[in-house]
PDB file of C-alpha atoms in Angstrom:
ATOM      1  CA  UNK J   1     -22.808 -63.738  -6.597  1.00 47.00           C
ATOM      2  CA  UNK J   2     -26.288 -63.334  -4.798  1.00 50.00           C
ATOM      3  CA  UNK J   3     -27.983 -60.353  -5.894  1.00 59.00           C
ATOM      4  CA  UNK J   4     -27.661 -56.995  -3.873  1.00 63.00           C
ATOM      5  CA  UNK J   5     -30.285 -56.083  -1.784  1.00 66.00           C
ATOM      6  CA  UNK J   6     -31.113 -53.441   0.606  1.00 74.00           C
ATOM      7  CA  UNK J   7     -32.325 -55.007   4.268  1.00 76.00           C
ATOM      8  CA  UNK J   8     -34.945 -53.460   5.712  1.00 79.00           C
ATOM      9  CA  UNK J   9     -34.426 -53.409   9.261  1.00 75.00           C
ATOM     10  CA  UNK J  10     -31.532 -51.121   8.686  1.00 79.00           C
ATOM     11  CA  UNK J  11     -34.198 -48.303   7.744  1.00 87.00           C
ATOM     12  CA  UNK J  12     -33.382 -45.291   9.824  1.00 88.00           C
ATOM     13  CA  UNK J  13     -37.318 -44.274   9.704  1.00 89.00           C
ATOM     14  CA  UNK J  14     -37.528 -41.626   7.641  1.00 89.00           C
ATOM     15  CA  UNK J  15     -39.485 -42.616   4.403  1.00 90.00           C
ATOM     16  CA  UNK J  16     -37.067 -39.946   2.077  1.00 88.00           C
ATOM     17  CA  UNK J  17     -33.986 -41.276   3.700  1.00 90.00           C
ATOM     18  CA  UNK J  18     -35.493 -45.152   3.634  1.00 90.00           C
ATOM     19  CA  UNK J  19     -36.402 -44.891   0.197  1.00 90.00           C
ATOM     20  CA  UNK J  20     -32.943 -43.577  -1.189  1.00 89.00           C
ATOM     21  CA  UNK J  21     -30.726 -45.875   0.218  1.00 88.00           C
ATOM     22  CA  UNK J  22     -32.585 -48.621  -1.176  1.00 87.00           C
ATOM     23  CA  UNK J  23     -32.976 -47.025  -4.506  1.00 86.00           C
ATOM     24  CA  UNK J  24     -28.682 -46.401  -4.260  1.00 84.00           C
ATOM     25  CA  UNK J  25     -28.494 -50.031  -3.462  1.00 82.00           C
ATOM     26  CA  UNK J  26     -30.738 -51.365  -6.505  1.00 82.00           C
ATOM     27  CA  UNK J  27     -28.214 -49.269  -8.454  1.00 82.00           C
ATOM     28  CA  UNK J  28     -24.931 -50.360  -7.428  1.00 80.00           C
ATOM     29  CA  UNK J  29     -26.165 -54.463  -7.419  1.00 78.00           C
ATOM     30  CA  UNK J  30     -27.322 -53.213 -11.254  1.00 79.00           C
ATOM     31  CA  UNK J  31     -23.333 -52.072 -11.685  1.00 78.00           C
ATOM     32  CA  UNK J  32     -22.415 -55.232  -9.974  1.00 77.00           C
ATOM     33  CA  UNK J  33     -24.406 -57.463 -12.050  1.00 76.00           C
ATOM     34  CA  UNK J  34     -23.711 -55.710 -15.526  1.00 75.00           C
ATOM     35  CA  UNK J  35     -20.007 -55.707 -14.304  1.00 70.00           C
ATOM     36  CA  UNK J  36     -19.634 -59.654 -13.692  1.00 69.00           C
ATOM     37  CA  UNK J  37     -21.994 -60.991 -16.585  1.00 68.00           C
ATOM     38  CA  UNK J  38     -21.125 -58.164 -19.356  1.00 62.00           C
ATOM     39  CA  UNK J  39     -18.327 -58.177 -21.211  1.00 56.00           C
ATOM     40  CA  UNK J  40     -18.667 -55.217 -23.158  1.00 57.00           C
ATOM     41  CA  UNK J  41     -20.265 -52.921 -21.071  1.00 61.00           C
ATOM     42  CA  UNK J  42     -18.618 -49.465 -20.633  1.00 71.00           C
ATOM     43  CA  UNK J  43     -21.165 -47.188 -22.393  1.00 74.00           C
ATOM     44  CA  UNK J  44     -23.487 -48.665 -19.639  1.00 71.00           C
ATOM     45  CA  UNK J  45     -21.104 -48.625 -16.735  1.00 73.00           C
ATOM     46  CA  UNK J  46     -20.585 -45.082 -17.559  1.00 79.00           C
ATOM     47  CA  UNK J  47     -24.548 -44.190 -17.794  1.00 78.00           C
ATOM     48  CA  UNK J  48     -25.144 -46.283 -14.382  1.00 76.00           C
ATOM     49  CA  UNK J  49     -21.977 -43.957 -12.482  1.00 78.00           C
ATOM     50  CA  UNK J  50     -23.503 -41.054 -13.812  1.00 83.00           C
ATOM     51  CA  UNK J  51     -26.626 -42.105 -12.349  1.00 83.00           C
ATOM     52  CA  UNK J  52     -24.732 -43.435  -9.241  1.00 78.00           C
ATOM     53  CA  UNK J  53     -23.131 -39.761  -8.795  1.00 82.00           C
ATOM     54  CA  UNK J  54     -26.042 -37.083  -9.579  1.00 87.00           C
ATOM     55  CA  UNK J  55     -28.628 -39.483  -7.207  1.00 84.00           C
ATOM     56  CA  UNK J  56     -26.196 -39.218  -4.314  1.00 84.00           C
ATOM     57  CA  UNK J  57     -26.050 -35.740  -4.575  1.00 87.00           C
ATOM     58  CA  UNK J  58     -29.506 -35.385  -4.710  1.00 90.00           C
ATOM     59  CA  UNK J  59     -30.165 -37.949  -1.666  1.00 91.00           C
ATOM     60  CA  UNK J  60     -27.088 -35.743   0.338  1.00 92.00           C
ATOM     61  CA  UNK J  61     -29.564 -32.776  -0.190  1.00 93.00           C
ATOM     62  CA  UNK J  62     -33.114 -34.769   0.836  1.00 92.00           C
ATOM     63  CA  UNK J  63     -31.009 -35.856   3.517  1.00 93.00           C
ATOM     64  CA  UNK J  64     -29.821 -32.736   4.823  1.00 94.00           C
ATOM     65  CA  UNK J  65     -32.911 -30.797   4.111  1.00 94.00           C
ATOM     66  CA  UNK J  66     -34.612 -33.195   6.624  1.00 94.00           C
ATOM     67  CA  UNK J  67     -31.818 -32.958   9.379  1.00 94.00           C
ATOM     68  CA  UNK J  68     -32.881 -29.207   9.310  1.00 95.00           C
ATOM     69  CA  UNK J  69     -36.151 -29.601   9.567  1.00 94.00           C
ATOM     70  CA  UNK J  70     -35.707 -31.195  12.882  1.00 93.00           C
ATOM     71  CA  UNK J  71     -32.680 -29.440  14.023  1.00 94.00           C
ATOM     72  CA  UNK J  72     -30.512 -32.025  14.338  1.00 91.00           C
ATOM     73  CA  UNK J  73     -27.364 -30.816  16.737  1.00 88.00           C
ATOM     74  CA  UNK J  74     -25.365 -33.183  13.955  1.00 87.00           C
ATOM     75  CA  UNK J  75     -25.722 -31.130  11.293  1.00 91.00           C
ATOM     76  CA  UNK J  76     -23.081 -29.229  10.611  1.00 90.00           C
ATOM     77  CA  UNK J  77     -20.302 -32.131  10.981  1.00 87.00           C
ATOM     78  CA  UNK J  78     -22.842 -34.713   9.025  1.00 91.00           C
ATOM     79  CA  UNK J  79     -22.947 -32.115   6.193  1.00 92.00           C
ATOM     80  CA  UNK J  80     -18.829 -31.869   6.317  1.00 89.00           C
ATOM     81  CA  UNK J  81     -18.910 -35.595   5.470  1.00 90.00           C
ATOM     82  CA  UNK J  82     -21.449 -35.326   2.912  1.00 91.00           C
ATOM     83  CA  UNK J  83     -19.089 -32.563   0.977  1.00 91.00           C
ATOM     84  CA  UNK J  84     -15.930 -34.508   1.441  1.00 88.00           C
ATOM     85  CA  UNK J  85     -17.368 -37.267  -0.329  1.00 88.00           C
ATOM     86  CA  UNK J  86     -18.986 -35.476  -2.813  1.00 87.00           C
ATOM     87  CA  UNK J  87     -15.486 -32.954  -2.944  1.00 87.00           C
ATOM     88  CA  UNK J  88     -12.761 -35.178  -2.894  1.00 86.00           C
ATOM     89  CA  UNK J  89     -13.831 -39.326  -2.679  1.00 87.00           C
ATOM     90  CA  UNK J  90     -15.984 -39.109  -5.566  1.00 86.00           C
ATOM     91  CA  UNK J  91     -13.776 -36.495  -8.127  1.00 86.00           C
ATOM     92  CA  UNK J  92     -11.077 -39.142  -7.073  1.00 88.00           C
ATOM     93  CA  UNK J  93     -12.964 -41.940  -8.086  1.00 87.00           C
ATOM     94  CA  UNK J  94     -13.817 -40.780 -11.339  1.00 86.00           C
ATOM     95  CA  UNK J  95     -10.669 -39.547 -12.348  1.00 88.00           C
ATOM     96  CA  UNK J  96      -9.302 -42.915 -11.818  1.00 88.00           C
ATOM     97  CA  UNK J  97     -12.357 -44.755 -13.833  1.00 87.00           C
ATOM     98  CA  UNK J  98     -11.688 -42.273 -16.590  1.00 86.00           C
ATOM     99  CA  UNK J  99      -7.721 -43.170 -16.652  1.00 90.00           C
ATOM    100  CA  UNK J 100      -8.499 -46.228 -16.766  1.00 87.00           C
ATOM    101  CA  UNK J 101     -10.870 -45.981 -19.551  1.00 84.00           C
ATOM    102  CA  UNK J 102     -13.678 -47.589 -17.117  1.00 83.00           C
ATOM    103  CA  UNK J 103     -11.384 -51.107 -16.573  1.00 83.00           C
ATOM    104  CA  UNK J 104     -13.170 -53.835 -14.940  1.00 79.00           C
ATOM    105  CA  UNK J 105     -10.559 -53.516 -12.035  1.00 83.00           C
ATOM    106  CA  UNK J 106     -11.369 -49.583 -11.945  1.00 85.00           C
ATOM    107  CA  UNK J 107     -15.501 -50.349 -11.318  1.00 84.00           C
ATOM    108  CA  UNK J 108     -15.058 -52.823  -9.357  1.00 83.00           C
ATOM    109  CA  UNK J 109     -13.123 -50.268  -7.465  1.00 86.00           C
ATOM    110  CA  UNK J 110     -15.972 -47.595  -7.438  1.00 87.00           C
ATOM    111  CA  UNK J 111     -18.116 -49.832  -6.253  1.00 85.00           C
ATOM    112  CA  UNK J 112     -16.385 -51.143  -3.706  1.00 86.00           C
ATOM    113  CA  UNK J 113     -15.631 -47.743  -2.341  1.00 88.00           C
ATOM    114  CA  UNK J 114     -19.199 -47.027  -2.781  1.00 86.00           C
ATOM    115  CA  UNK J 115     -20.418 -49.722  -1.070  1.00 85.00           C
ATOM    116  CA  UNK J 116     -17.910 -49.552   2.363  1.00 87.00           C
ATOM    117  CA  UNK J 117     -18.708 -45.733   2.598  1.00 89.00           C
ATOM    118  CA  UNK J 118     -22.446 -45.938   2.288  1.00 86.00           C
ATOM    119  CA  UNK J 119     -22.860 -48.533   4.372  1.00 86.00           C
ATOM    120  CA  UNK J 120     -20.564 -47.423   7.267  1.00 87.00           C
ATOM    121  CA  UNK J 121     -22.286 -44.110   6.584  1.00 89.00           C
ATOM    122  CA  UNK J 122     -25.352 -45.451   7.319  1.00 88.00           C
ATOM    123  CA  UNK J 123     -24.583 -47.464   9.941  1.00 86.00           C
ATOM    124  CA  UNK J 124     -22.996 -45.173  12.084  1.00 85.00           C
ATOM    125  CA  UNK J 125     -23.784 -41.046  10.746  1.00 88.00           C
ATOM    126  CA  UNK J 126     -27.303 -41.931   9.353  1.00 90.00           C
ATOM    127  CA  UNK J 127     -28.809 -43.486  12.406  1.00 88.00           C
ATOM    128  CA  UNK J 128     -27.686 -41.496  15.212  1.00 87.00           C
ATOM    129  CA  UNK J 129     -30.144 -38.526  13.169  1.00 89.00           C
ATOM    130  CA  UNK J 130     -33.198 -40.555  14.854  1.00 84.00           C
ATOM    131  CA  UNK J 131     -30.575 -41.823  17.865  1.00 81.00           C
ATOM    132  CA  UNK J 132     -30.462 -45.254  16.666  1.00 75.00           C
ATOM    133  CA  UNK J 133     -26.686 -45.277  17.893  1.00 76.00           C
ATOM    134  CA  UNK J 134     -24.810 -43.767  20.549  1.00 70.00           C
ATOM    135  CA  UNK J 135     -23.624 -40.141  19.326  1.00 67.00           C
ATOM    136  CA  UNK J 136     -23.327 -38.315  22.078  1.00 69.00           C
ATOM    137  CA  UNK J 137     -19.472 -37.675  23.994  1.00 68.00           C
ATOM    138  CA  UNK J 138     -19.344 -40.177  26.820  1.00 68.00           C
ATOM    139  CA  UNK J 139     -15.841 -40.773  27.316  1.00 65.00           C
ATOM    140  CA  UNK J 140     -12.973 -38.378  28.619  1.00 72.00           C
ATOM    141  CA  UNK J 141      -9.835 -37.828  26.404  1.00 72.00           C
ATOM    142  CA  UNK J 142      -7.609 -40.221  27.461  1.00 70.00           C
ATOM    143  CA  UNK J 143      -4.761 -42.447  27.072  1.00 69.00           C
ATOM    144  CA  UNK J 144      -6.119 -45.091  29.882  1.00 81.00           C
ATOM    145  CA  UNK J 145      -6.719 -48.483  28.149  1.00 86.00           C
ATOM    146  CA  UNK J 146     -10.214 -49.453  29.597  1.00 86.00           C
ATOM    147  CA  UNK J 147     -11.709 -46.309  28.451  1.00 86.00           C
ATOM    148  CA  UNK J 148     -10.216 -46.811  24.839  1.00 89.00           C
ATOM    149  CA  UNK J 149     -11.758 -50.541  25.233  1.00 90.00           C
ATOM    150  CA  UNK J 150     -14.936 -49.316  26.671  1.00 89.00           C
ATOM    151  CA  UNK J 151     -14.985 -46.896  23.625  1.00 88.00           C
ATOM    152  CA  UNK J 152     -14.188 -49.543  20.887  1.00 91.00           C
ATOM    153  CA  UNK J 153     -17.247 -51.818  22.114  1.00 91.00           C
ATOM    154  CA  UNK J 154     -19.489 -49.440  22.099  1.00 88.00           C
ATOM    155  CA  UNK J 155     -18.492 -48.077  18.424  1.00 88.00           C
ATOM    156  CA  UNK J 156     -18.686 -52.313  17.416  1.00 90.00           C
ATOM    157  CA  UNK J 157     -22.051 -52.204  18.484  1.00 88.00           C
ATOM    158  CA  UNK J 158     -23.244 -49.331  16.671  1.00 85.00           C
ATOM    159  CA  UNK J 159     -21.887 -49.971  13.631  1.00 85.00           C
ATOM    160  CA  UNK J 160     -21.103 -53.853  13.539  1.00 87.00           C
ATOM    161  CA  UNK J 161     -23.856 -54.641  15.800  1.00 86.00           C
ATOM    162  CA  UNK J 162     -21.203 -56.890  17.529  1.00 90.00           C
ATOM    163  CA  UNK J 163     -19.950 -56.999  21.153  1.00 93.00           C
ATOM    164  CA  UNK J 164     -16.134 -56.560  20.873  1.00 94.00           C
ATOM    165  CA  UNK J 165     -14.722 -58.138  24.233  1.00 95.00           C
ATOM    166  CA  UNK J 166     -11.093 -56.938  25.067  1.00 95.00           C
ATOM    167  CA  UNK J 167      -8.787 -60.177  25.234  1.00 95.00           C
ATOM    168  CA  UNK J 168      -5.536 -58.128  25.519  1.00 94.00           C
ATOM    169  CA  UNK J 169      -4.524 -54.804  26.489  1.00 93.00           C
ATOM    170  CA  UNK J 170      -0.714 -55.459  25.044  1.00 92.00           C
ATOM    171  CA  UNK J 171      -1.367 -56.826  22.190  1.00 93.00           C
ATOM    172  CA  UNK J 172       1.761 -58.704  20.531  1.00 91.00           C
ATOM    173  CA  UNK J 173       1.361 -58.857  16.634  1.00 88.00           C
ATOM    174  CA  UNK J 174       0.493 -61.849  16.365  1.00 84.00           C
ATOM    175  CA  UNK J 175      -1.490 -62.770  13.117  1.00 82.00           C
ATOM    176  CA  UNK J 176      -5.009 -63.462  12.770  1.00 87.00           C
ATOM    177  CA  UNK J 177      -6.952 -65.555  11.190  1.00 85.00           C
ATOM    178  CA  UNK J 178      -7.694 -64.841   7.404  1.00 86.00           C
ATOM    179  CA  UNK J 179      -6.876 -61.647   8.444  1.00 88.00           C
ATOM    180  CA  UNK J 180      -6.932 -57.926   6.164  1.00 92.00           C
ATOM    181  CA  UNK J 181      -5.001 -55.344   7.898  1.00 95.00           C
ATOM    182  CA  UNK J 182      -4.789 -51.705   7.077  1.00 95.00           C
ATOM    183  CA  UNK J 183      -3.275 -48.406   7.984  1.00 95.00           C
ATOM    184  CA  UNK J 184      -4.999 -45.167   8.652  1.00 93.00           C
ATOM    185  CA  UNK J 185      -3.859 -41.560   9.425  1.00 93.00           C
ATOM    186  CA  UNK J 186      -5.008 -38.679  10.627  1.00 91.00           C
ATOM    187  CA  UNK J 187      -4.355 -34.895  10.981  1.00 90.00           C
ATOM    188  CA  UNK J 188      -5.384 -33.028  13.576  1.00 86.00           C
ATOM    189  CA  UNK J 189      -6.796 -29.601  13.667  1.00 82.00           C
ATOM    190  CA  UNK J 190      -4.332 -29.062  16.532  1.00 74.00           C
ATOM    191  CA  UNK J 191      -1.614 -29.754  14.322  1.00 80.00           C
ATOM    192  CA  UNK J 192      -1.017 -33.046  15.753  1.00 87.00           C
ATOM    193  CA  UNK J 193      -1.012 -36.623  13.969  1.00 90.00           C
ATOM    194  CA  UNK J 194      -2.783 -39.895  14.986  1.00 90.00           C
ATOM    195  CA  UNK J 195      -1.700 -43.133  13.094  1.00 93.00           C
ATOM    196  CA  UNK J 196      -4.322 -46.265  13.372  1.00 93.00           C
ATOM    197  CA  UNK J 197      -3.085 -50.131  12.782  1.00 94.00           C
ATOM    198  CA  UNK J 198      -6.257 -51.647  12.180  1.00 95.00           C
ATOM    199  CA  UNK J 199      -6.588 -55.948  11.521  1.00 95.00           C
ATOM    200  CA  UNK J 200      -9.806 -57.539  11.302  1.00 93.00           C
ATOM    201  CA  UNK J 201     -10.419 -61.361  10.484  1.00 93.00           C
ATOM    202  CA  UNK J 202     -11.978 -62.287   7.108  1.00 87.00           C
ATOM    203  CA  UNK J 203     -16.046 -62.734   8.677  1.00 86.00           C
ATOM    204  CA  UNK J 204     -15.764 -59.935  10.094  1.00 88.00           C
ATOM    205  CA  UNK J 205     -15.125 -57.751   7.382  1.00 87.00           C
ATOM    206  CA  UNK J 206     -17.582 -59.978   6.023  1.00 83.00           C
ATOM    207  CA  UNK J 207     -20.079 -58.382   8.638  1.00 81.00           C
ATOM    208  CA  UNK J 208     -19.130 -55.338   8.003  1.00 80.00           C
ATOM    209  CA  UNK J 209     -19.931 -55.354   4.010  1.00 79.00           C
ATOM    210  CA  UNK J 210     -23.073 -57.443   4.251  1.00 75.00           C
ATOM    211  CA  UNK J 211     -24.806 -57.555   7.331  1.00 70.00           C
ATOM    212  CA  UNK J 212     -26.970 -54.669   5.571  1.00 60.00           C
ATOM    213  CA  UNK J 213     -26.764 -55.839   1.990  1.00 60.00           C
ATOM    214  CA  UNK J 214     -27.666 -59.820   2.114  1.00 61.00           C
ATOM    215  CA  UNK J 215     -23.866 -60.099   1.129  1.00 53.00           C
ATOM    216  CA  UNK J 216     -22.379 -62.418   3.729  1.00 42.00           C
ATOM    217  CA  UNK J 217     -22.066 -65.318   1.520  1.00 45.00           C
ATOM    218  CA  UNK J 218     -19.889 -62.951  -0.816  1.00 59.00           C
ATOM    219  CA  UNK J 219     -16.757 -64.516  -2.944  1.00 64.00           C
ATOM    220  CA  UNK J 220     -15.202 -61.443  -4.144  1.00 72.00           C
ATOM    221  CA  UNK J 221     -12.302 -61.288  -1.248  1.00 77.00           C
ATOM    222  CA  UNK J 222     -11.038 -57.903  -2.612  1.00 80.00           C
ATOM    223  CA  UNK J 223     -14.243 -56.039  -3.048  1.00 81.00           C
ATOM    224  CA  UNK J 224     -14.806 -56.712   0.646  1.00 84.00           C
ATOM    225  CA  UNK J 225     -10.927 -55.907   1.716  1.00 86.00           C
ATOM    226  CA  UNK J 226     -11.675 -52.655   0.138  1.00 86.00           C
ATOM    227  CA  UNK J 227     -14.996 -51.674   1.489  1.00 86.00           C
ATOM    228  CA  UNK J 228     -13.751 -52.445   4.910  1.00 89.00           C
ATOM    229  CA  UNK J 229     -11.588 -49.986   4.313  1.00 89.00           C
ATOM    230  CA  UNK J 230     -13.912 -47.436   4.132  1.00 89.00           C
ATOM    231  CA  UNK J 231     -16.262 -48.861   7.021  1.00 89.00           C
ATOM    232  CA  UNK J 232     -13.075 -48.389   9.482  1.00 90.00           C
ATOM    233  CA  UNK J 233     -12.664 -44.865   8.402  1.00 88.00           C
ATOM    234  CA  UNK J 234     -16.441 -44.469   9.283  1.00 87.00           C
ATOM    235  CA  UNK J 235     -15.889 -46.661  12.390  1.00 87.00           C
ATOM    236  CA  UNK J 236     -12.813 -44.207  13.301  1.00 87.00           C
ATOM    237  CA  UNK J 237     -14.948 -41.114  12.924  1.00 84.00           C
ATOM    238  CA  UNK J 238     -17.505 -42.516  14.849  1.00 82.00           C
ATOM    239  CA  UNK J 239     -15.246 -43.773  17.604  1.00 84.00           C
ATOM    240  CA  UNK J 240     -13.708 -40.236  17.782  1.00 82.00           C
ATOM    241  CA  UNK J 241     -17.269 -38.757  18.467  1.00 77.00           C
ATOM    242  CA  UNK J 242     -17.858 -40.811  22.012  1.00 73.00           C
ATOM    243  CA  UNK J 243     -14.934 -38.688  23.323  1.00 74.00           C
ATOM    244  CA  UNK J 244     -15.045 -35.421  24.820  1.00 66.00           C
ATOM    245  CA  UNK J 245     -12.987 -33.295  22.776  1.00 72.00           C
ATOM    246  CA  UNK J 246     -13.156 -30.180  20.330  1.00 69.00           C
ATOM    247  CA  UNK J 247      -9.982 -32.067  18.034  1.00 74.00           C
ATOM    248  CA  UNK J 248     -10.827 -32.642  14.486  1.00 79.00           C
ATOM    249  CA  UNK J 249      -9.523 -35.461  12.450  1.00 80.00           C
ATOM    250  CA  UNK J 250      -8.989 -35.373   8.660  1.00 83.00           C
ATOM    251  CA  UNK J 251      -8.032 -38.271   7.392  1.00 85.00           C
ATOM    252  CA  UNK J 252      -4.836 -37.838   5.007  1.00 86.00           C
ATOM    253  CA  UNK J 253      -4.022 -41.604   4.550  1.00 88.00           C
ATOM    254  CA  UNK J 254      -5.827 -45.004   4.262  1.00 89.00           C
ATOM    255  CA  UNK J 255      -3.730 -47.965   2.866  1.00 92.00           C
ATOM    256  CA  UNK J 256      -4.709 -51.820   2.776  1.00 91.00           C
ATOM    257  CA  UNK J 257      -1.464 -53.577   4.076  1.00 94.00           C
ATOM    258  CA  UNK J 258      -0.301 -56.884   3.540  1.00 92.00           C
ATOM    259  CA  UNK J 259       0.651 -59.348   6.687  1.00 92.00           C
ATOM    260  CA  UNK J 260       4.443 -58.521   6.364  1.00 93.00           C
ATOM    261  CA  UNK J 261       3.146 -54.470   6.113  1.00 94.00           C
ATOM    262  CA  UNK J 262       1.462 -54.905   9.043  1.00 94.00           C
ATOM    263  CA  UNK J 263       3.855 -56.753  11.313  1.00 93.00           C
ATOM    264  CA  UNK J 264       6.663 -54.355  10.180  1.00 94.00           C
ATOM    265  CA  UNK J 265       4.522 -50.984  10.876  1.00 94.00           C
ATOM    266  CA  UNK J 266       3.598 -52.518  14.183  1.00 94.00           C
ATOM    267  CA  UNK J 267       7.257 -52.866  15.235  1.00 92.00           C
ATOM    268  CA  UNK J 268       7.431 -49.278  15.079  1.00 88.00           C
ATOM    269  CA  UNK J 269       5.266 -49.365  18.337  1.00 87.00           C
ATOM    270  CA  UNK J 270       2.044 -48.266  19.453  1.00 92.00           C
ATOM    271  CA  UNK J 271       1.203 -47.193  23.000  1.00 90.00           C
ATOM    272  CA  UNK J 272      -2.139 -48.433  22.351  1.00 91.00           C
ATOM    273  CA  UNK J 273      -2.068 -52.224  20.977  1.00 93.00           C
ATOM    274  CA  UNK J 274      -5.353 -53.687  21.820  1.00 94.00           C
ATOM    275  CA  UNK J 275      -7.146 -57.089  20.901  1.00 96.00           C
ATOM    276  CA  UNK J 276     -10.659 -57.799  20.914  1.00 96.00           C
ATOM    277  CA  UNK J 277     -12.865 -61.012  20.020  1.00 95.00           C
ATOM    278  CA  UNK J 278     -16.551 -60.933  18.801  1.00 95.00           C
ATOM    279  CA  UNK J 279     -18.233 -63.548  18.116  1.00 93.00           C
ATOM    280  CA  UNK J 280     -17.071 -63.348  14.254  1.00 91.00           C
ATOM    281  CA  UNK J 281     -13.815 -63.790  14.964  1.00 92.00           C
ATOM    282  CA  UNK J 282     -10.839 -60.793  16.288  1.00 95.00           C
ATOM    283  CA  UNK J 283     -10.210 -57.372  15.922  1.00 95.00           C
ATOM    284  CA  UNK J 284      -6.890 -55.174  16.157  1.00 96.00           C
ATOM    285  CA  UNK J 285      -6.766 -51.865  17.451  1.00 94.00           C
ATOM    286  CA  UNK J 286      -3.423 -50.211  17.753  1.00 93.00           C
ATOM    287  CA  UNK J 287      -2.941 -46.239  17.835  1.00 91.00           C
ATOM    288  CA  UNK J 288      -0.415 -43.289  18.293  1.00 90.00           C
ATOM    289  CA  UNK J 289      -0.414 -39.851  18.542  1.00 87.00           C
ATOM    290  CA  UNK J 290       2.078 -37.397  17.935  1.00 85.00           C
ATOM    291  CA  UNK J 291       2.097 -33.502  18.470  1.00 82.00           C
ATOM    292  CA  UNK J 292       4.260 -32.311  14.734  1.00 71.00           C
ATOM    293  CA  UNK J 293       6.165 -29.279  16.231  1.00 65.00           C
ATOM    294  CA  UNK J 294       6.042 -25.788  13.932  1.00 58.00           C
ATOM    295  CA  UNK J 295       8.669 -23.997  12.878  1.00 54.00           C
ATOM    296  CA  UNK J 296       9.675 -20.352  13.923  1.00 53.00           C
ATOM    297  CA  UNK J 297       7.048 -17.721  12.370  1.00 53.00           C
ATOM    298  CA  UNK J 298       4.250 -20.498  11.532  1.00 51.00           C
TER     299      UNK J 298
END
């Protein structure tokens, strides 16, 4: 595989922020490398993780330090995100390296989760602090279709950097091309659930993973099914912003389906079953949402 390497133009211009995320990325392509050429190489996996973990922490605090410094009206929910991942993505991660006694399959893991979350982080969280993307509420809360299309462009171009054109509005589950397909779900602070049925075809997710990195030429088919996976969850949060709404979403689910998975789920219905086409091939969008009903004395 072509070595990792951070791409410039996706600097958010701030020389503390600039110069961390390339220094994370050196790191991980070191993992990467030691990973697919080393055989015996846990005693170093370990030391690079460690590494991997305390510099993210440390970059989450230059990072945040700065945002105050200007006053960026982001703060507060940019700083929940930082904590989660610190709080509850990471600790999982390394409880599941350590089960696995730091397996091949469990690194490869870590790094692909730590490769789809920083660079959907990036991409969409990390440049709106200089308003590089579109953070601001533009769209009304609503179930009308056009503004849920007009919503889902505007998040492709943030964060893919790709027009997304709406082909259908009732989208029929049909397949895709070299398509990976996944589920995400959602609580809402209301107490109300929303359910996503994502598919995106394989260069897309390609995009996704290396339009930053100089990965597009990637062969490792999993890695990138699995850092897509966290891109959409950064793509979701993002999308959620351009509406006009106090509702908070915690994610409580995110699961890479299979084709079958997929089709099955999207039996179940969706009100919103949309397909879009950019230029590197389609993208599903499919959502519900449900209000989960209390019982007596909650």
């Amino acid at each position: 595989m072509g070595k990792l390497l951070w791409n410039e133009k996706f600097n958010i211009g701030v020389e503390v922020v600039d110069k961390a995320h390339a220094r994370l990325f050196r790191k991980v392509g070191k993992l990467m490398d030691m990973v697919e050429h080393e055989s015996d190489s846990e005693s170093a996996c370990k030391e690079n993780i460690k590494f991997l973990e305390d510099y993210t922490m440390t970059h989450f605090s230059e990072e945040e330090a700065y945002m105050r410094s200007i006053r960026y009206k982001g703060y507060a929910n940019h700083k929940k995100i930082h904590d989660e991942f610190r709080d509850s993505t990471l600790v999982s991660l390394k409880k599941y390296l350590e089960s696995s006694d730091y397996s091949p399959m469990a690194v490869e893991r870590f790094l692909s989760v730590m490769i789809g979350w920083l660079t959907g982080h990036i991409m969409a969280e990390d440049q709106a602090i200089m308003g590089n993307v579109d953070a601001q509420s533009v769209y009304e809360e609503t179930p009308d279709t056009s503004v849920v299309a007009g919503a889902v462009n505007q998040a492709m171009k943030d964060v893919f950097h790709l027009e997304a054109d709406l082909v259908s509005a009732e989208y029929n589950g049909r397949s895709i091309r070299n398509g990976y397909y996944y589920r995400l779900c959602y609580d809402i602070n209301d107490g109300g659930k929303i359910q996503l049925l994502l598919g995106l075809e394989e260069q897309l997710a390609r995009r996704g993973v290396g339009m930053m990195l100089g990965m597009a030429a990637m062969n490792r088919p999993k890695m990138v099914r699995e850092a897509s996976a966290q891109i959409l969850e950064q793509f979701f949060h993002h999308l959620a912003k351009l509406f006009k709404s106090d509702a908070e979403y915690q994610i409580r689910k995110a699961e890479v389906l299979t084709k079958d998975e997929f089709r099955e789920d999207f039996m179940t219905r969706y009100p919103i079953s949309l397909l879009f086409e950019t230029r590197l091939g389609h993208f599903i969008f499919c959502a519900r949402k449900w209000d989960v009903k209390k019982r007596k004395g909650e």
